[in-house]
mmCIF file of C-alpha atoms in Angstrom:
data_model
loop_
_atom_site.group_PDB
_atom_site.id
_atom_site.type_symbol
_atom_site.label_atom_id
_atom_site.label_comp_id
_atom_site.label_asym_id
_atom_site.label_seq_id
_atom_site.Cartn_x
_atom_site.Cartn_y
_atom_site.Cartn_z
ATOM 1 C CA UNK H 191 53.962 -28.104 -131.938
ATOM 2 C CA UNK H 192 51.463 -30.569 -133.137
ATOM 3 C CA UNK H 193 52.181 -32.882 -130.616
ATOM 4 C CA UNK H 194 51.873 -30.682 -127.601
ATOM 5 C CA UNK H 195 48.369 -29.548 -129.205
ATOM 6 C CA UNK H 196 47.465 -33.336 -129.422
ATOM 7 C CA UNK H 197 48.262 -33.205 -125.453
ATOM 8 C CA UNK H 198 46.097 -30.038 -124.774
ATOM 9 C CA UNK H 199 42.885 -31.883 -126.933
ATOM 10 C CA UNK H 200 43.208 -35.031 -124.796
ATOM 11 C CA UNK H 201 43.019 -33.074 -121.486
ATOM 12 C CA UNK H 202 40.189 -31.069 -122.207
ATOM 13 C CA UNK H 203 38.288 -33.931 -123.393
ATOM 14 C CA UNK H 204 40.002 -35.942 -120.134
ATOM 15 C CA UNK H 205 38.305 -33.170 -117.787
ATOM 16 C CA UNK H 206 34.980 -32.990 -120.052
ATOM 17 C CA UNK H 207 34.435 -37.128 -119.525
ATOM 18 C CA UNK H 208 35.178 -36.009 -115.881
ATOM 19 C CA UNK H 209 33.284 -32.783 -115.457
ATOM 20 C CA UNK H 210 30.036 -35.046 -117.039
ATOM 21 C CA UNK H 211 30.432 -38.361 -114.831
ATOM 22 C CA UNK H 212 30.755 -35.297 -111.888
ATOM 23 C CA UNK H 213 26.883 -34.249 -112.873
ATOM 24 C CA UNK H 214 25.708 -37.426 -113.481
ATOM 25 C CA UNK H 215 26.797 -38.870 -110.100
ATOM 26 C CA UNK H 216 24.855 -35.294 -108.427
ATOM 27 C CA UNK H 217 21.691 -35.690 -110.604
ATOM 28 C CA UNK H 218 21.653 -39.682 -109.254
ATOM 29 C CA UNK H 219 21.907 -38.477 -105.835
ATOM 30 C CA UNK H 220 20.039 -36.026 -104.409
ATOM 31 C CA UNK H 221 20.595 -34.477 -100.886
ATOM 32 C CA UNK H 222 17.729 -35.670 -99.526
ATOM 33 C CA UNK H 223 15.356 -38.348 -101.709
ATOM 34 C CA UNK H 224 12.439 -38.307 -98.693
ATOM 35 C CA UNK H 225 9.453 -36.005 -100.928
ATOM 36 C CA UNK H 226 8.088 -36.876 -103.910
ATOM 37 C CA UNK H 227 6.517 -34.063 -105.416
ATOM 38 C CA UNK H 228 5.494 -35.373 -108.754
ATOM 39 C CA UNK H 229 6.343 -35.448 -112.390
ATOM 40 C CA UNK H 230 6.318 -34.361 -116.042
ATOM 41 C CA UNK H 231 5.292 -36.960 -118.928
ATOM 42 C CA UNK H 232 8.181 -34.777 -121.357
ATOM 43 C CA UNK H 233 10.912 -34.902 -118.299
ATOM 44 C CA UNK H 234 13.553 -37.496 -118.433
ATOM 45 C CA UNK H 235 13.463 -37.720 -114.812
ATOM 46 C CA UNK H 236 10.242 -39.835 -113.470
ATOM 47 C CA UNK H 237 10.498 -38.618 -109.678
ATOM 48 C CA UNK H 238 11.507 -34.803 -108.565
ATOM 49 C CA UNK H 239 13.495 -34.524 -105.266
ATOM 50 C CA UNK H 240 13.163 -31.103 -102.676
ATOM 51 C CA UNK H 241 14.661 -30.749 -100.029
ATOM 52 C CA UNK H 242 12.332 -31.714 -96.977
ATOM 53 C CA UNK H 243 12.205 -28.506 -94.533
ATOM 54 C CA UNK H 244 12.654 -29.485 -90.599
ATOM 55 C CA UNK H 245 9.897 -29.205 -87.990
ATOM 56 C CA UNK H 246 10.200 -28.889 -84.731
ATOM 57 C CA UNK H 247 8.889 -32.162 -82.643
ATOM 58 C CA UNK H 248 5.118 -31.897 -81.107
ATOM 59 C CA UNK H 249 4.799 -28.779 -83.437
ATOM 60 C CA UNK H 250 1.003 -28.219 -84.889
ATOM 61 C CA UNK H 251 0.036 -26.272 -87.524
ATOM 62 C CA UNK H 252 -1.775 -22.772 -86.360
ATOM 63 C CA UNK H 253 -4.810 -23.183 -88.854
ATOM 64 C CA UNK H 254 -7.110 -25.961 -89.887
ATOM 65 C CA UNK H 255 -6.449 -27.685 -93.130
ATOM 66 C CA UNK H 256 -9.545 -25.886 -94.622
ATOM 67 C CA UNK H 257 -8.794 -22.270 -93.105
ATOM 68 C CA UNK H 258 -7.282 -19.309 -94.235
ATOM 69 C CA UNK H 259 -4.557 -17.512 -92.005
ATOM 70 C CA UNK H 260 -6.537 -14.686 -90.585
ATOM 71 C CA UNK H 261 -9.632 -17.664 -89.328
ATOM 72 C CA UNK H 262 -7.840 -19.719 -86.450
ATOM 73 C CA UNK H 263 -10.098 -22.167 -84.170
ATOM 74 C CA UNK H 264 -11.984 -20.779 -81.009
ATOM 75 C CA UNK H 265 -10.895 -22.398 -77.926
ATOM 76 C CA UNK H 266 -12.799 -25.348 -76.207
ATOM 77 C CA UNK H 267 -15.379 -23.735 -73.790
ATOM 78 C CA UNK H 268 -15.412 -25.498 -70.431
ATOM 79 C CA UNK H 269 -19.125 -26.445 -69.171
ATOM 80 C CA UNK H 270 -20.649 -23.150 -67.461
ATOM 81 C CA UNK H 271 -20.312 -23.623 -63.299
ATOM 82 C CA UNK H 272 -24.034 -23.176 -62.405
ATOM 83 C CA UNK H 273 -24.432 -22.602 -58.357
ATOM 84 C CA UNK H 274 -26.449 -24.864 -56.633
ATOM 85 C CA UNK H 275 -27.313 -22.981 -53.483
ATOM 86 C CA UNK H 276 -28.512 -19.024 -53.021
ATOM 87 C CA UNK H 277 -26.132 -16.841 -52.821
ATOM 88 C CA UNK H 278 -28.438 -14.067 -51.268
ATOM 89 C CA UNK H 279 -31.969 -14.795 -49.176
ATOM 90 C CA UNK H 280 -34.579 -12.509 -48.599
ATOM 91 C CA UNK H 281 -37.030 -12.487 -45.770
ATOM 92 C CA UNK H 282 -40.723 -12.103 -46.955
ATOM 93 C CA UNK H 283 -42.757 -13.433 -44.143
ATOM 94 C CA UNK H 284 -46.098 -12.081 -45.062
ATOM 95 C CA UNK H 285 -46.269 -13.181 -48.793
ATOM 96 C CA UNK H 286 -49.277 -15.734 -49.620
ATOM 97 C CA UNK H 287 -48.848 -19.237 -50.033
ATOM 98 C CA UNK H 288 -51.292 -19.004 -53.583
ATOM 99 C CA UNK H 289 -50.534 -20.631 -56.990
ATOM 100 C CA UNK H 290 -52.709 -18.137 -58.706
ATOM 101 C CA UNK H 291 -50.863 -14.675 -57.315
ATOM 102 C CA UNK H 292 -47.746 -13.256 -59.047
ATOM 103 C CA UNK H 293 -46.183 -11.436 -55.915
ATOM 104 C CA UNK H 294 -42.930 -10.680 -56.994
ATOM 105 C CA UNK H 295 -41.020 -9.075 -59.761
ATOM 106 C CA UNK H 296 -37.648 -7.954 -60.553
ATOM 107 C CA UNK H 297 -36.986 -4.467 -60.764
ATOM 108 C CA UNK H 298 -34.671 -2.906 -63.962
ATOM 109 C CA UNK H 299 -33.055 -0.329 -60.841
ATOM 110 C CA UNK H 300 -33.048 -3.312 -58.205
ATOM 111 C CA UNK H 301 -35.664 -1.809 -56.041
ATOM 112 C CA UNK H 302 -36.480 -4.006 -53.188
ATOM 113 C CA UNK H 303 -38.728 -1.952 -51.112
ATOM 114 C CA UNK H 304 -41.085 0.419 -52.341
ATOM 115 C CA UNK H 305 -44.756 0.889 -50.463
ATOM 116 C CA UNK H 306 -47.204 -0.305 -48.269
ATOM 117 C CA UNK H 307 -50.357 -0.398 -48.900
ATOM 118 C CA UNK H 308 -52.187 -0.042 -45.334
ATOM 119 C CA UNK H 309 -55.328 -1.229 -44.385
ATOM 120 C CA UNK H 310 -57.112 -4.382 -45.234
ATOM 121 C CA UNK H 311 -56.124 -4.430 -48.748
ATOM 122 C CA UNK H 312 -53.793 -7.020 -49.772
ATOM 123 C CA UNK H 313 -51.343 -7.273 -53.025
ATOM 124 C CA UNK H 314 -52.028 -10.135 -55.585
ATOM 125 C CA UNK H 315 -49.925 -9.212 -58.702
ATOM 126 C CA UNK H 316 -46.811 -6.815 -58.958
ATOM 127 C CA UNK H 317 -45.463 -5.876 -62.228
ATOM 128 C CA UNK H 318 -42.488 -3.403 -63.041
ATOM 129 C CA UNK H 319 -42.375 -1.476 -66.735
ATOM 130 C CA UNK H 320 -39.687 -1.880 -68.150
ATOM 131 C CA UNK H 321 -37.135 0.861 -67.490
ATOM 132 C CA UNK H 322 -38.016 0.280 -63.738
ATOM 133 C CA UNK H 323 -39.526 3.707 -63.237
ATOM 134 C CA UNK H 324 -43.028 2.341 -62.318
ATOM 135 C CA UNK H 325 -44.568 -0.448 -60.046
ATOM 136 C CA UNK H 326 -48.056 -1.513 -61.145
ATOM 137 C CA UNK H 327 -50.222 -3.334 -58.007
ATOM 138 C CA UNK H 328 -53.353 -5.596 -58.916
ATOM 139 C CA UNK H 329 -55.140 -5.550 -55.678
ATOM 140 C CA UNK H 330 -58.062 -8.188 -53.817
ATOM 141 C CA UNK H 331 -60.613 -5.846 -54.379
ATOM 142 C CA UNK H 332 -60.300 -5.862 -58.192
ATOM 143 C CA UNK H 333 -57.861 -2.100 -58.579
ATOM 144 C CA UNK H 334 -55.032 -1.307 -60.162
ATOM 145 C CA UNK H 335 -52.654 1.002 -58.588
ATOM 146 C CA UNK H 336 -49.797 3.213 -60.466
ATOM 147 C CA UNK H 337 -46.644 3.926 -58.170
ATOM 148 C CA UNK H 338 -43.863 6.217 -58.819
ATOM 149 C CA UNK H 339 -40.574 4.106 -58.094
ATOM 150 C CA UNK H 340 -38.674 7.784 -58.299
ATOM 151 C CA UNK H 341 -40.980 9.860 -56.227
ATOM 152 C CA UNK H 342 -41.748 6.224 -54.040
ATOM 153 C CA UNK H 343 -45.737 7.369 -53.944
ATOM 154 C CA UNK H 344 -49.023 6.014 -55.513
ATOM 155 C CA UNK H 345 -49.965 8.172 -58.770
ATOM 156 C CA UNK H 346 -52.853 6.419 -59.815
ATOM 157 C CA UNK H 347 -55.727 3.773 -59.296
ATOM 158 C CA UNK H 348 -57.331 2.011 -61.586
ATOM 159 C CA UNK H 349 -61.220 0.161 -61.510
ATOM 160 C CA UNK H 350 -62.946 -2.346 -64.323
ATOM 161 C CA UNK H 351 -62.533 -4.958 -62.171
ATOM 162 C CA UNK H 352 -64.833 -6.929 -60.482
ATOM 163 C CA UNK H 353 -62.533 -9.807 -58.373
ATOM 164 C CA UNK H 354 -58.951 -10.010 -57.649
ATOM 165 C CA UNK H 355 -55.772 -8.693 -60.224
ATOM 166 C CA UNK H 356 -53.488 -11.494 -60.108
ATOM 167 C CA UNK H 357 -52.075 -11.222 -63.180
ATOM 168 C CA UNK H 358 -50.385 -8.207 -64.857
ATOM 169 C CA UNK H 359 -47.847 -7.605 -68.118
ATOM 170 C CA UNK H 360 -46.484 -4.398 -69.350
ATOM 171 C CA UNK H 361 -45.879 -3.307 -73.225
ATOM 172 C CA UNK H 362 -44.443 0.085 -73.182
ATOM 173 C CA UNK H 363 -47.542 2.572 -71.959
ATOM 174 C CA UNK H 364 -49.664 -0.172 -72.038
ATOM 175 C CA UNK H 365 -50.499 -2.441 -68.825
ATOM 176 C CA UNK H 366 -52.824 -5.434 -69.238
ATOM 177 C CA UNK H 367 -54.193 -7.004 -65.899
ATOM 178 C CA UNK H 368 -56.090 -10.288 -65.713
ATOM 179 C CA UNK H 369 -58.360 -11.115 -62.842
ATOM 180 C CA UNK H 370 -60.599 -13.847 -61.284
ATOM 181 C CA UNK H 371 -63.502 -11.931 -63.250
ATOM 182 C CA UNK H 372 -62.441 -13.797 -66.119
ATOM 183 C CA UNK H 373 -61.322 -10.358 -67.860
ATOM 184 C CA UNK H 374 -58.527 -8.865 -69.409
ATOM 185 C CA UNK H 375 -58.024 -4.973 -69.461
ATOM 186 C CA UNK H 376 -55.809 -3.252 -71.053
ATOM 187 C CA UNK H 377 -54.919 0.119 -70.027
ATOM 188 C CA UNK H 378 -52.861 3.095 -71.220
ATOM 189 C CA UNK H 379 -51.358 4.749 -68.463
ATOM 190 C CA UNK H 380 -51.468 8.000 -70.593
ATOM 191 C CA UNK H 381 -55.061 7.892 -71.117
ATOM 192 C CA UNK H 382 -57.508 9.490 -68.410
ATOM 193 C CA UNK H 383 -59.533 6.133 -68.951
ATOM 194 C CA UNK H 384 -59.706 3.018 -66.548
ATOM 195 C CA UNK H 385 -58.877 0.861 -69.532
ATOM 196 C CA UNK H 386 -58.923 1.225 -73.398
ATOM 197 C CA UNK H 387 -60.442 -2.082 -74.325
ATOM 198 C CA UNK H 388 -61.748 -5.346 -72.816
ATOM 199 C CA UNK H 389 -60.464 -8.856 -73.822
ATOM 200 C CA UNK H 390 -63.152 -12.129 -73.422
ATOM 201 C CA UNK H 391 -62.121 -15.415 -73.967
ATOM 202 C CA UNK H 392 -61.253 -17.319 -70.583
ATOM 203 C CA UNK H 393 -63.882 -19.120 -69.042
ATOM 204 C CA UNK H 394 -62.203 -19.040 -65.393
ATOM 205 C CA UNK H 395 -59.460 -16.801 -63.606
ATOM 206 C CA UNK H 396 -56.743 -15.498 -65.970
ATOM 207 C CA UNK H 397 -53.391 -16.562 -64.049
ATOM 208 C CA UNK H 398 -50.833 -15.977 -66.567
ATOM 209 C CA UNK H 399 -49.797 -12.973 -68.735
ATOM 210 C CA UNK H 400 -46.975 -12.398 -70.653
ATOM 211 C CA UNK H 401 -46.144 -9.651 -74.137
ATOM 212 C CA UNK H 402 -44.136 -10.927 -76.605
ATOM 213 C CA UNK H 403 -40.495 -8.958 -76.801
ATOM 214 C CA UNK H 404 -41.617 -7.272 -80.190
ATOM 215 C CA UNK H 405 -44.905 -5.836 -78.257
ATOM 216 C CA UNK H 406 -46.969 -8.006 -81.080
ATOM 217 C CA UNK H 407 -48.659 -10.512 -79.298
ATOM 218 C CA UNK H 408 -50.297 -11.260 -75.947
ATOM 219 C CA UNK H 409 -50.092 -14.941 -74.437
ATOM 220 C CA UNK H 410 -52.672 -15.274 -71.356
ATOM 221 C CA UNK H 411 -53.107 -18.437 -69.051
ATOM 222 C CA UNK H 412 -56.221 -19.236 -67.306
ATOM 223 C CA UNK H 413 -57.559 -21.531 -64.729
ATOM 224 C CA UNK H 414 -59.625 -22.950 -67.819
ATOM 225 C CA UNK H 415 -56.661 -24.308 -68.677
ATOM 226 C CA UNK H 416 -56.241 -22.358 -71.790
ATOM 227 C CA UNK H 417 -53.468 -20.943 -73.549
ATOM 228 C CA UNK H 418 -55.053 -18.002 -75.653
ATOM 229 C CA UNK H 419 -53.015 -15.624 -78.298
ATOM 230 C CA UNK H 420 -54.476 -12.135 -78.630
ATOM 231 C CA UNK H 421 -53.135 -9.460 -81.416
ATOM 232 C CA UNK H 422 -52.146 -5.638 -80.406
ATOM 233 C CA UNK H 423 -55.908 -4.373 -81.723
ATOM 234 C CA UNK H 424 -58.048 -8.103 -81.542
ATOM 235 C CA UNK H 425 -60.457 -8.534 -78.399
ATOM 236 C CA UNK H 426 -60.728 -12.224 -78.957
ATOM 237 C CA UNK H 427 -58.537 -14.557 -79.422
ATOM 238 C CA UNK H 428 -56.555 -14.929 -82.384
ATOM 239 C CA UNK H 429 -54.928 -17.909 -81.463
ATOM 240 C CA UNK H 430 -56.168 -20.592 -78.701
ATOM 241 C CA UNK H 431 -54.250 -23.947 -77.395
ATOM 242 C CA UNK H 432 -56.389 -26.464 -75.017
ATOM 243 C CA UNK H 433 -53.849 -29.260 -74.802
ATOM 244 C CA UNK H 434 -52.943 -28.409 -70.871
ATOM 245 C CA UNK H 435 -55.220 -29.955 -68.585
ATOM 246 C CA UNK H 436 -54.631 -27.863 -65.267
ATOM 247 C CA UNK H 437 -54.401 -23.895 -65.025
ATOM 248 C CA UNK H 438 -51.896 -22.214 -67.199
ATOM 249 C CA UNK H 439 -50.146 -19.606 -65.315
ATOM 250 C CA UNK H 440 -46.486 -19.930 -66.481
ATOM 251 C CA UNK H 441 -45.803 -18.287 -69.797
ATOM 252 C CA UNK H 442 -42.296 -17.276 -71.540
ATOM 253 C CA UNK H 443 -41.827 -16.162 -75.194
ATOM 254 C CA UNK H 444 -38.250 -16.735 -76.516
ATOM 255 C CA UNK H 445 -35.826 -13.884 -76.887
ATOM 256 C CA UNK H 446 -34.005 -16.040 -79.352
ATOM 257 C CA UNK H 447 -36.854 -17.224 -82.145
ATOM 258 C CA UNK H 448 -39.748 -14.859 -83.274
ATOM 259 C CA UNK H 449 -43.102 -16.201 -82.187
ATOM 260 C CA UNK H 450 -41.703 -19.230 -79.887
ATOM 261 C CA UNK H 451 -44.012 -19.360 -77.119
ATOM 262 C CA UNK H 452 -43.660 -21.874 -73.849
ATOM 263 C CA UNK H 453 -46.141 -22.541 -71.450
ATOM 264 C CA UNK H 454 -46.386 -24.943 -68.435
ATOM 265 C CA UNK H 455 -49.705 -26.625 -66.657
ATOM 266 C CA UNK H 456 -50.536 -27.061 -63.360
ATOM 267 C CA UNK H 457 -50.771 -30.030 -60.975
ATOM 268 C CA UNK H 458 -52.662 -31.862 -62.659
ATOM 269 C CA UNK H 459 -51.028 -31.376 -66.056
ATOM 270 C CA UNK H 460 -47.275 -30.802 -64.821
ATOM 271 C CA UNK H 461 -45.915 -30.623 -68.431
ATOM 272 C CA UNK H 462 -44.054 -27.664 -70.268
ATOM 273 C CA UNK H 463 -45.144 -27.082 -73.855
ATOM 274 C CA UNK H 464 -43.521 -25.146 -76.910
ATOM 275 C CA UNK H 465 -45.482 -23.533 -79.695
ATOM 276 C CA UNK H 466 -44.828 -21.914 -82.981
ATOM 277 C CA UNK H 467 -47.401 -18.973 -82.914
ATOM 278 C CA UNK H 468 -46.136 -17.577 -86.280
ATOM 279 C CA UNK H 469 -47.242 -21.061 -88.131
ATOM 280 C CA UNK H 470 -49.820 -21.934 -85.499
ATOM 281 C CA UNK H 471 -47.836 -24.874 -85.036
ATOM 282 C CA UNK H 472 -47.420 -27.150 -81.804
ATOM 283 C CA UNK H 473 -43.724 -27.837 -81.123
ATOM 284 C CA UNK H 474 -43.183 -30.474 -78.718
ATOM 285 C CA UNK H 475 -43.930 -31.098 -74.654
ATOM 286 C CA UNK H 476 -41.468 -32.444 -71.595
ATOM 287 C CA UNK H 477 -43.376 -33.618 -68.286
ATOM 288 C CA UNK H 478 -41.673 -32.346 -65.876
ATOM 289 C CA UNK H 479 -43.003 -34.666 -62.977
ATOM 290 C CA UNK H 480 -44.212 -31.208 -60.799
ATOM 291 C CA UNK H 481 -46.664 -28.781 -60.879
ATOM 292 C CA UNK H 482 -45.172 -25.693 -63.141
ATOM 293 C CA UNK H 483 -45.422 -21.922 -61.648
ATOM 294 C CA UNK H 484 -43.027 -19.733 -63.186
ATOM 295 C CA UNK H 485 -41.301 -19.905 -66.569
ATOM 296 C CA UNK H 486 -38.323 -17.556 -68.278
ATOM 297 C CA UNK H 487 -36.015 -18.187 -71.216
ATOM 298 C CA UNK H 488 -32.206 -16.966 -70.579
ATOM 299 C CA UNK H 489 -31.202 -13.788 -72.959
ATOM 300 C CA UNK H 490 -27.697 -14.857 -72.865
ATOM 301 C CA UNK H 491 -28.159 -18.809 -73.834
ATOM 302 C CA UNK H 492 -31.140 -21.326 -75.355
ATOM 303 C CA UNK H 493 -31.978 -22.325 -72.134
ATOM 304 C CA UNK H 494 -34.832 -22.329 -70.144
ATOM 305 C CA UNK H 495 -35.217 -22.366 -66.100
ATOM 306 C CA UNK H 496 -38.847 -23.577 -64.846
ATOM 307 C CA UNK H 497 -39.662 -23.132 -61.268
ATOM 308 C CA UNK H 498 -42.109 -25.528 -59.438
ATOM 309 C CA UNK H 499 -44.649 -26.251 -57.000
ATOM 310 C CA UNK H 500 -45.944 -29.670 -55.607
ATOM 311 C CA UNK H 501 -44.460 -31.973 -55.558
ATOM 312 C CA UNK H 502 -40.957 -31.421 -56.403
ATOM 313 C CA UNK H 503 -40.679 -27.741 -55.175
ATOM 314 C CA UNK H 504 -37.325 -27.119 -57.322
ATOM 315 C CA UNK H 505 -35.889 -25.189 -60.164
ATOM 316 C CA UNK H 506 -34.813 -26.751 -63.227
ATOM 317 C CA UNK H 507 -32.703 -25.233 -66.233
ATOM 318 C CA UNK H 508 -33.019 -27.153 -69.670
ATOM 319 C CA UNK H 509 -31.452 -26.673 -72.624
ATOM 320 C CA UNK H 510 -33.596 -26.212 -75.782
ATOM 321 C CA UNK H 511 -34.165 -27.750 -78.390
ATOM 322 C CA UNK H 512 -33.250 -31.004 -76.315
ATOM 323 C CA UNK H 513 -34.920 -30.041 -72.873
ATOM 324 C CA UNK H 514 -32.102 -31.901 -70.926
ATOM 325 C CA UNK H 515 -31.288 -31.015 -67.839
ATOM 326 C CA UNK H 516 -28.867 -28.808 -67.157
ATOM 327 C CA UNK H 517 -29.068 -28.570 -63.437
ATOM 328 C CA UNK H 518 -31.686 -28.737 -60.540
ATOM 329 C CA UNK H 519 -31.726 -26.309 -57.688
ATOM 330 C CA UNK H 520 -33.168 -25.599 -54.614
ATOM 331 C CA UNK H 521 -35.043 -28.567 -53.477
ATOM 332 C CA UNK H 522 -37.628 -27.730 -50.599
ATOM 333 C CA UNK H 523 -40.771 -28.441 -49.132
ATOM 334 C CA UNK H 524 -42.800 -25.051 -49.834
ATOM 335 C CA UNK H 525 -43.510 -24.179 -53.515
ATOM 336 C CA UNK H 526 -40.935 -21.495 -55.948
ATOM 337 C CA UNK H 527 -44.024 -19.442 -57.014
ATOM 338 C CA UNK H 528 -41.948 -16.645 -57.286
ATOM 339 C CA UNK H 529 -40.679 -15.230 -60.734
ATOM 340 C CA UNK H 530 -38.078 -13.761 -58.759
ATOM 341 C CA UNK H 531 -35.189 -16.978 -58.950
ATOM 342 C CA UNK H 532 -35.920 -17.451 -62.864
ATOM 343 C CA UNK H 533 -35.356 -13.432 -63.404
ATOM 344 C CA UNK H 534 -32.343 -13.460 -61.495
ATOM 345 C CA UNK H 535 -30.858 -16.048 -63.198
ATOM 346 C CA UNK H 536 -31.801 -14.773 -66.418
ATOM 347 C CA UNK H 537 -30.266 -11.687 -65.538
ATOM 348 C CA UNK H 538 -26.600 -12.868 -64.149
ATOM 349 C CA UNK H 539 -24.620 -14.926 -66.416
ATOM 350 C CA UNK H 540 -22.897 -17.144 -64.358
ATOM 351 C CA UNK H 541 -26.362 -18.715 -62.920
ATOM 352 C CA UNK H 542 -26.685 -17.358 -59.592
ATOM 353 C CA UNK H 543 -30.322 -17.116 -58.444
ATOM 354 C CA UNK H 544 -32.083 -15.191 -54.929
ATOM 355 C CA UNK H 545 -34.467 -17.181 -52.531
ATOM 356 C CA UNK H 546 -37.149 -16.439 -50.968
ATOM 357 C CA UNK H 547 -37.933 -17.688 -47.163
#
């Protein structure tokens, strides 16, 4: 009895010796010894083992390293196709050849045809409000007419003028026209008055006019070559740049910054300049190697597109801050003085602009 009991102690501790040389050998060899993850100062064992999971080859993770699972990356946008040639031209065989008119304008209902004005009287500024539902006219003889785009008839005609309109700007009600006579009017088209008030401050023809999109501020270019800054309730200036040296009759306030202001000279300045009319500050100033006639900013993208007159006769669209180049369009040997390619393109998003012939 005691010696089969002797014979049961020496197996158990026979399959013990072999049970613990079993777990040694499987702690000294782990399935896969390819991670380190780290270890314990109070653990016996210096390195940890896992079990490296398998990816699949040319696989990438979904998410950047800083970026949480609901963020992924926006794709790479290819460079926007901007067309080089007119898609659509327009005949306008009568309109003058005259740096200092602003013949067309771009309708909000695409109107392409409304009046004519009979007679010996001949247009020198068109402006459309805003919603497209009337056409303002600044005439040779110094009026301003009123047309009904709906009804397609004249409503109203306006004096206070002494010389030519060629320069006109809405803000709401409120029409301004600038004219060889030096003045600015502004005029409520509610009001049974000509005009409501009378702005002085250019020495020679007022060229250029242009409200800022907030209805704030009034930018007008003269033949003075000033660029002057007028309030909604001021009569003189409250703001007034002289570094042009030619007539300033392109003007564009940004849709994108608050009080961002461009402006472009004439032939004998050629340059576009930026200003900061919220800190009275003067930004910076490309030479654009031509004289400057129209300017508009883009309301989709920072960019700009210039149209101009001798001697280059192209349009250009820049990218601001940088003012490089994005393309150049429409090379010919008569002048873009119409606002009509820099709306368009403003208006379409792919780039496509109308010419004029």
């Amino acid at each position: 009895m005691r010696a089969a009991m002797k014979t049961a102690r020496r197996l158990e501790n026979i399959d013990g010796m072999e049970n613990k040389m079993k777990l040694a050998k499987r702690r000294a060899t782990p399935e896969k010894a390819d991670v380190v993850t780290g270890f314990s100062p109070s653990s016996r064992n210096i390195f940890r083992y896992k079990t490296e999971t398998q990816r699949p080859v040319n696989s990438f993770p979904p998410f950047g390293c800083d970026e949480g699972p609901s963020v992924s990356r926006s794709p790479v946008k290819s460079p926007r196709n901007i067309l080089k040639s007119a898609y659509k031209v327009l005949d306008a065989p009568a309109l003058q050849d005259d740096f200092y008119l602003n013949l067309v304008d771009w309708s909000a209902q695409n109107v392409t045809k409304l009046c004519d004005l009979g007679g010996d009287e001949s247009v020198c500024s068109v402006g459309w409000a805003l919603r497209g539902t009337h056409l303002a006219i600044g005439t040779n003889s110094g009026t301003v007419e009123i047309w009904d785009a709906l009804r397609c008839r004249r409503i109203r005609t306006m004096g206070g003028h002494r010389l030519r309109v060629g320069a006109l700007a809405w803000s709401s009600s409120v029409l301004s026209s600038g004219s060889r006579d030096k003045k600015i009017l502004q005029r409520d088209i509610r009001s049974q008055e000509d005009h409501i008030s009378k702005l002085t401050g250019h020495r020679s023809e007022v060229c250029g006019l242009k409200w800022s999109y907030d209805n704030r501020e009034l930018a007008s270019g003269g033949n003075d070559n000033k660029l002057l800054v007028w309030n909604q309730h001021s009569t003189k200036p409250v703001l007034r740049y002289c570094e042009h040296t030619a007539a300033v009759k392109a003007i564009a306030w940004s849709p994108h910054l608050h009080g961002l202001l461009a402006s472009g000279g004439g032939t004998a300045d050629r340059c576009i300049r930026f200003w900061n009319t919220t800190t009275n500050t003067r930004l910076s100033c490309v030479d654009t190697n031509s004289q400057v006639c129209n300017l508009a900013w883009s309301k989709n993208v920072n960019e700009l597109v210039s149209t101009h007159g001798y001697s280059q006769n192209q349009i250009i669209v820049w990218k601001y801050p940088t003012m490089s180049k994005l393309a150049t369009l429409g090379k010919r040997t008569v002048a873009f003085y119409a606002t009509i390619a820099t709306t368009s393109i403003q208006t379409n998003k792919n780039g496509d602009f109308k010419d004029i012939k």
